[in-house]
Short mmCIF file of C-alpha atoms in Angstrom, two decimals:
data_model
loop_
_atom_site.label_atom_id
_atom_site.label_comp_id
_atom_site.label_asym_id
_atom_site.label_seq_id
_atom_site.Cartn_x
_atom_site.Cartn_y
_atom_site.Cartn_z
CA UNK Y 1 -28.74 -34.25 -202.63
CA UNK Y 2 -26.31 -31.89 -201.26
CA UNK Y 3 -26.14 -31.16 -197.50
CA UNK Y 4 -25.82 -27.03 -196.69
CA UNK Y 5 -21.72 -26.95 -195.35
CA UNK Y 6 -22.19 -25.99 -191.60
CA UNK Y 7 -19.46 -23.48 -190.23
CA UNK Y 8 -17.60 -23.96 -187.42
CA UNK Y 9 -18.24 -22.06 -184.19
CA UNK Y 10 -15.86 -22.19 -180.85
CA UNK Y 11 -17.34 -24.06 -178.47
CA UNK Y 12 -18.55 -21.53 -175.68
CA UNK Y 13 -20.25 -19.70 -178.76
CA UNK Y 14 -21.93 -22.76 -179.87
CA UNK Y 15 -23.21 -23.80 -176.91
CA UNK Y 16 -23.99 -20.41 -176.02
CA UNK Y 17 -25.70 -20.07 -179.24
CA UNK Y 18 -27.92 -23.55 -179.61
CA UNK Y 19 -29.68 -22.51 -175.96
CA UNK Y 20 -30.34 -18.61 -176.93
CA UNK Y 21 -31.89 -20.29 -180.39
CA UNK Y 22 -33.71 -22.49 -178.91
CA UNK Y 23 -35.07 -20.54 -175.87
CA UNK Y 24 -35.75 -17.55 -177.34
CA UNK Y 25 -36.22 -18.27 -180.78
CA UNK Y 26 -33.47 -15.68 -182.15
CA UNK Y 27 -31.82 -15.81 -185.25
CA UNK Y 28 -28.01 -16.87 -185.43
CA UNK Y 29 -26.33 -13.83 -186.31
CA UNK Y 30 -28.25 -12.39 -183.05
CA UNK Y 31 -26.93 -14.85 -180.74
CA UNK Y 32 -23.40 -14.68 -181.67
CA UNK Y 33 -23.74 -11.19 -181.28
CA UNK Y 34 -24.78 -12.04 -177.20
CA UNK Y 35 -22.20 -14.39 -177.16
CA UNK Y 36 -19.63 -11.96 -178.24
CA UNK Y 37 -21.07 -9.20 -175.66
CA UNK Y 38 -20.69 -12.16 -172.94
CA UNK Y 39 -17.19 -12.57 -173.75
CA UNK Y 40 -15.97 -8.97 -174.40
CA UNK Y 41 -17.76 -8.64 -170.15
CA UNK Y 42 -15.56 -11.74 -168.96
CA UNK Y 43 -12.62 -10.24 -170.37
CA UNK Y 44 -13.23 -6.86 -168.97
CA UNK Y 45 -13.65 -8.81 -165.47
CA UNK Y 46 -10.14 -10.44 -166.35
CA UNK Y 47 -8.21 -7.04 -166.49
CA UNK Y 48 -9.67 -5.29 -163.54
CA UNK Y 49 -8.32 -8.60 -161.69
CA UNK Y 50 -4.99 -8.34 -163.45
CA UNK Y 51 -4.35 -4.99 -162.81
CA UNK Y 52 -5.24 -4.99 -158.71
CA UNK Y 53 -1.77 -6.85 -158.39
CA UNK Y 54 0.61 -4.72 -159.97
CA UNK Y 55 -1.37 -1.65 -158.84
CA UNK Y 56 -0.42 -2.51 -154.74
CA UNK Y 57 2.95 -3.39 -155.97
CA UNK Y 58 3.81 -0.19 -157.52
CA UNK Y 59 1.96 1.79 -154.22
CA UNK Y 60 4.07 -0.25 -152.36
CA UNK Y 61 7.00 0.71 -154.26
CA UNK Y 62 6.79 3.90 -154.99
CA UNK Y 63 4.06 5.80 -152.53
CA UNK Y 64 0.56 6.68 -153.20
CA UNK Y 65 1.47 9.90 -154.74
CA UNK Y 66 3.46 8.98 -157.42
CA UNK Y 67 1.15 5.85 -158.00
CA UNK Y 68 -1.57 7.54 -158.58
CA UNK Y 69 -0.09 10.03 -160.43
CA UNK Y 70 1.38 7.82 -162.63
CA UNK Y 71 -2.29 5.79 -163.48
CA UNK Y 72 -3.63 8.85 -163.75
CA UNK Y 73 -1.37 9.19 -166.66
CA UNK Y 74 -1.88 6.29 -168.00
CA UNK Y 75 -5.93 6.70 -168.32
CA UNK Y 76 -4.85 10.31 -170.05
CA UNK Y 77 -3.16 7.97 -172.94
CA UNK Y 78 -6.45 5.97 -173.43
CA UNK Y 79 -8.05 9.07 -173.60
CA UNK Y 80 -5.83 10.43 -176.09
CA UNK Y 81 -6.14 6.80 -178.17
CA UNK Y 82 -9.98 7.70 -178.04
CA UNK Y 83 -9.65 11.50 -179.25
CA UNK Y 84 -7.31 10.39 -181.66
CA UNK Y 85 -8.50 7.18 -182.99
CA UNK Y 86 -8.82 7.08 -186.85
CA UNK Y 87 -11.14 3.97 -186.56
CA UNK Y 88 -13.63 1.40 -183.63
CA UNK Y 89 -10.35 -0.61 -183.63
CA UNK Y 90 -8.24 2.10 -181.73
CA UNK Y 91 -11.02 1.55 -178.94
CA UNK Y 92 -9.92 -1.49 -177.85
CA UNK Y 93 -6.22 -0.23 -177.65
CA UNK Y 94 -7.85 2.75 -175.38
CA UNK Y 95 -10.00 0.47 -173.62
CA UNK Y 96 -6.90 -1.72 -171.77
CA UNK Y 97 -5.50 1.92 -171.05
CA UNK Y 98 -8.58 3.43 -169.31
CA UNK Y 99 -10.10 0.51 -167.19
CA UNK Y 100 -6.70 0.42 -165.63
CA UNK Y 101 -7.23 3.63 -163.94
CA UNK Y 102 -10.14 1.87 -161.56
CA UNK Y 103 -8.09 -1.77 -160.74
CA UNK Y 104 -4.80 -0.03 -160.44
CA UNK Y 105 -5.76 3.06 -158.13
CA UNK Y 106 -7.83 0.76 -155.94
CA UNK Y 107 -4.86 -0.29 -153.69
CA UNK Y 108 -3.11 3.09 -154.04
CA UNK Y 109 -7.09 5.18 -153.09
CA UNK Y 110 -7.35 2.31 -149.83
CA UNK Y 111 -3.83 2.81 -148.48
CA UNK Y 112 -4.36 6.68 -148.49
CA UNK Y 113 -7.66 6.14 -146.80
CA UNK Y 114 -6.47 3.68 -144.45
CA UNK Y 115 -3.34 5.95 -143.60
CA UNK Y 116 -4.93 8.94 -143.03
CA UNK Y 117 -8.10 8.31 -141.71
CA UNK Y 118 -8.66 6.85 -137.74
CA UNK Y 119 -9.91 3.71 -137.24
CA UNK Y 120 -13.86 4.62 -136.32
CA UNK Y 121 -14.15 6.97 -139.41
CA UNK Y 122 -12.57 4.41 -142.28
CA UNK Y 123 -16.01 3.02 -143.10
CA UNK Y 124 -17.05 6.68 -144.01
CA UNK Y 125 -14.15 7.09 -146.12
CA UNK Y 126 -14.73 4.18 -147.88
CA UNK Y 127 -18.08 5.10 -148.64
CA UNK Y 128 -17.18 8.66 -149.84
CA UNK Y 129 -14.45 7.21 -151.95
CA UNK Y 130 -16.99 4.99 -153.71
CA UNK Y 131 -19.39 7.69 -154.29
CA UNK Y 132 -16.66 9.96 -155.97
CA UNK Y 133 -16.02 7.17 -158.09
CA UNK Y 134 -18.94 6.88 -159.14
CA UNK Y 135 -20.24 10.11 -159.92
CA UNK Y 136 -18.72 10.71 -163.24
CA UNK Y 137 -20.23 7.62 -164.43
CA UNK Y 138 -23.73 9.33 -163.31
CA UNK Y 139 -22.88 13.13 -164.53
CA UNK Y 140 -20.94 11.73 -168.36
CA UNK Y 141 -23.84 9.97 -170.14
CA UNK Y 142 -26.49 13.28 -169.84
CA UNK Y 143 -23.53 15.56 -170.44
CA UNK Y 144 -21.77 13.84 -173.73
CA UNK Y 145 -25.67 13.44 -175.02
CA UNK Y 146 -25.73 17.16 -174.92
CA UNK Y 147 -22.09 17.38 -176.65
CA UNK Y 148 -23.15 14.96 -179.28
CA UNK Y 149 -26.78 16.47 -179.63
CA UNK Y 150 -24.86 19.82 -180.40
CA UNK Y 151 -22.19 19.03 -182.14
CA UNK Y 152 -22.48 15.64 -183.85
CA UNK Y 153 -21.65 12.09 -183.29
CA UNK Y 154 -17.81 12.72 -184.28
CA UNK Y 155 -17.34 16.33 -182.95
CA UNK Y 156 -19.27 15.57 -179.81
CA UNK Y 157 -16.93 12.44 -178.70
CA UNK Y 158 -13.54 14.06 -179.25
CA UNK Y 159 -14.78 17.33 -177.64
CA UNK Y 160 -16.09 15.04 -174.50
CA UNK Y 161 -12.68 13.12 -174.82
CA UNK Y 162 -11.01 16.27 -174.63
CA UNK Y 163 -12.85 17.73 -171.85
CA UNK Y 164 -12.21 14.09 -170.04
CA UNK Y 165 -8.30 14.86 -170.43
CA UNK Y 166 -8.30 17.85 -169.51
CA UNK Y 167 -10.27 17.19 -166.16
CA UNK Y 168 -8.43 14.23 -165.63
CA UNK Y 169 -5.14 16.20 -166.10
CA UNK Y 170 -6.21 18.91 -163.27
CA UNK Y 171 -7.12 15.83 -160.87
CA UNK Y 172 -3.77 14.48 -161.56
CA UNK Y 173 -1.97 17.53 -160.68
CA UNK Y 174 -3.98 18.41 -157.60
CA UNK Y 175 -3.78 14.51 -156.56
CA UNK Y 176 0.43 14.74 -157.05
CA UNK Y 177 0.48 18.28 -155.35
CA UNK Y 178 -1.62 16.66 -152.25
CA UNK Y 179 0.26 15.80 -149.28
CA UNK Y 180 -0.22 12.00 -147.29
CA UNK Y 181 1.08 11.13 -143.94
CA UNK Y 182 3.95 8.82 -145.35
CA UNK Y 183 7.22 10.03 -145.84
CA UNK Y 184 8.07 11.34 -149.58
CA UNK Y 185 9.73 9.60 -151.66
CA UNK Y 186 11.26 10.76 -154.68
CA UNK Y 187 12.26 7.31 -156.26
CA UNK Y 188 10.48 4.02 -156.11
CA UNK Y 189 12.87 1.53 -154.21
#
C-alpha cells in the first residue's frame, strides 16, 4: 500500500497547527492561515522595537524638528508605495515604511513633551499626545468605507492614500515650521 507523502511544515507552524486542529477541529489550510497571521503580528512587534533605537538616536542628533520632519517623510514614501503599488506585494515594502512613523517619532514626540511642558502638567501631555495618536486610527476606517463605498475598492484606496499624503504632508510642514525650546540646529552633529 502506498502511504500519502506528508509535507513539511516549520516547526512553530506545525506545532501551532496540530493544537488549532485538534482543539478546534479546523481544517489545515485554516490553521496555517492563523499561524501565518501570528507571525506576520510578532514581526510587526519586532520593528516597532527596532525602530525606538535609532529613532532617540537621530532626536538626539539632530533635534526634534528635523527628526520628526524627517519620519514624517519617510511614512509619506510608504504612502506613496501604497498609492502606487501595482500589486499586495508592494504592501509589505510600504508596510516597513509606515509603522516606522509610530516607533521612530516616539522618542522625538516625548522629548518635545518633556522639554516644553513643566513637571506637574507632563502626565497631561502624555495623555493628549496618546489621544492624537490615536484618533486617526478611530476617524480612517468609517471614512475610507465611505471612499471605497463611492468609488470602488481600487479608486477608493488610492484616493484615501492620497488624501493620507496629503494630510500627512501639511502636518509635516506645520510640525518643521513649529518652534521647541532647544536651540536650532541646522545640521545633525
Amino acid at each position: 500500500m502506498r502511504q500519502a507523502r506528508r509535507t513539511h511544515t516549520p516547526w512553530p507552524l506545525s506545532v501551532l497547527s496540530e493544537r488549532w486542529r485538534t482543539c478546534l477541529g479546523l481544517e489545515p489550510n485554516i490553521t496555517v492561515l492563523f499561524a501565518t497571521l501570528l507571525v506576520v503580528g510578532m514581526g510587526e512587534d519586532l520593528l516597532r522595537a527596532t525602530y525606538r533605537y535609532p529613532g532617540g538616536w537621530i532626536t538626539d542628533r539632530c533635534g526634534q524638528r528635523l527628526a520628526l520632519t524627517l519620519f514624517a517623510a519617510l511614512a509619506m514614501v510608504g504612502y506613496g508605495v501604497y498609492l502606487l503599488s501595482p500589486s499586495w506585494m508592494w504592501i509589505l515594502i510600504g508596510v516597513v515604511f509606515v509603522r516606522a512613523w509610530g516607533s521612530l517619532t516616539l522618542p522625538a514626540v516625548f522629548t518635545t513633551i518633556t522639554d516644553n511642558l513643566p513637571q506637574g502638567g507632563r502626565a497631561i501631555g502624555f495623555g493628549l499626545q496618546s489621544i492624537l495618536k490615536r484618533l486617526p486610527a478611530v476617524l480612517a476606517p468609517p471614512l475610507g468605507g465611505v471612499l471605497i463605498v463611492d468609488f470602488g475598492m481600487a479608486g477608493g484606496m488610492r484616493l484615501g492614500f492620497g488624501i493620507t499624503i496629503v494630510v500627512r504632508g501639511g502636518w509635516s510642514r506645520r510640525t518643521h515650521l513649529w518652534e521647541v525650546s532647544r536651540p536650532r540646529r541646522t545640521l545633525c552633529a
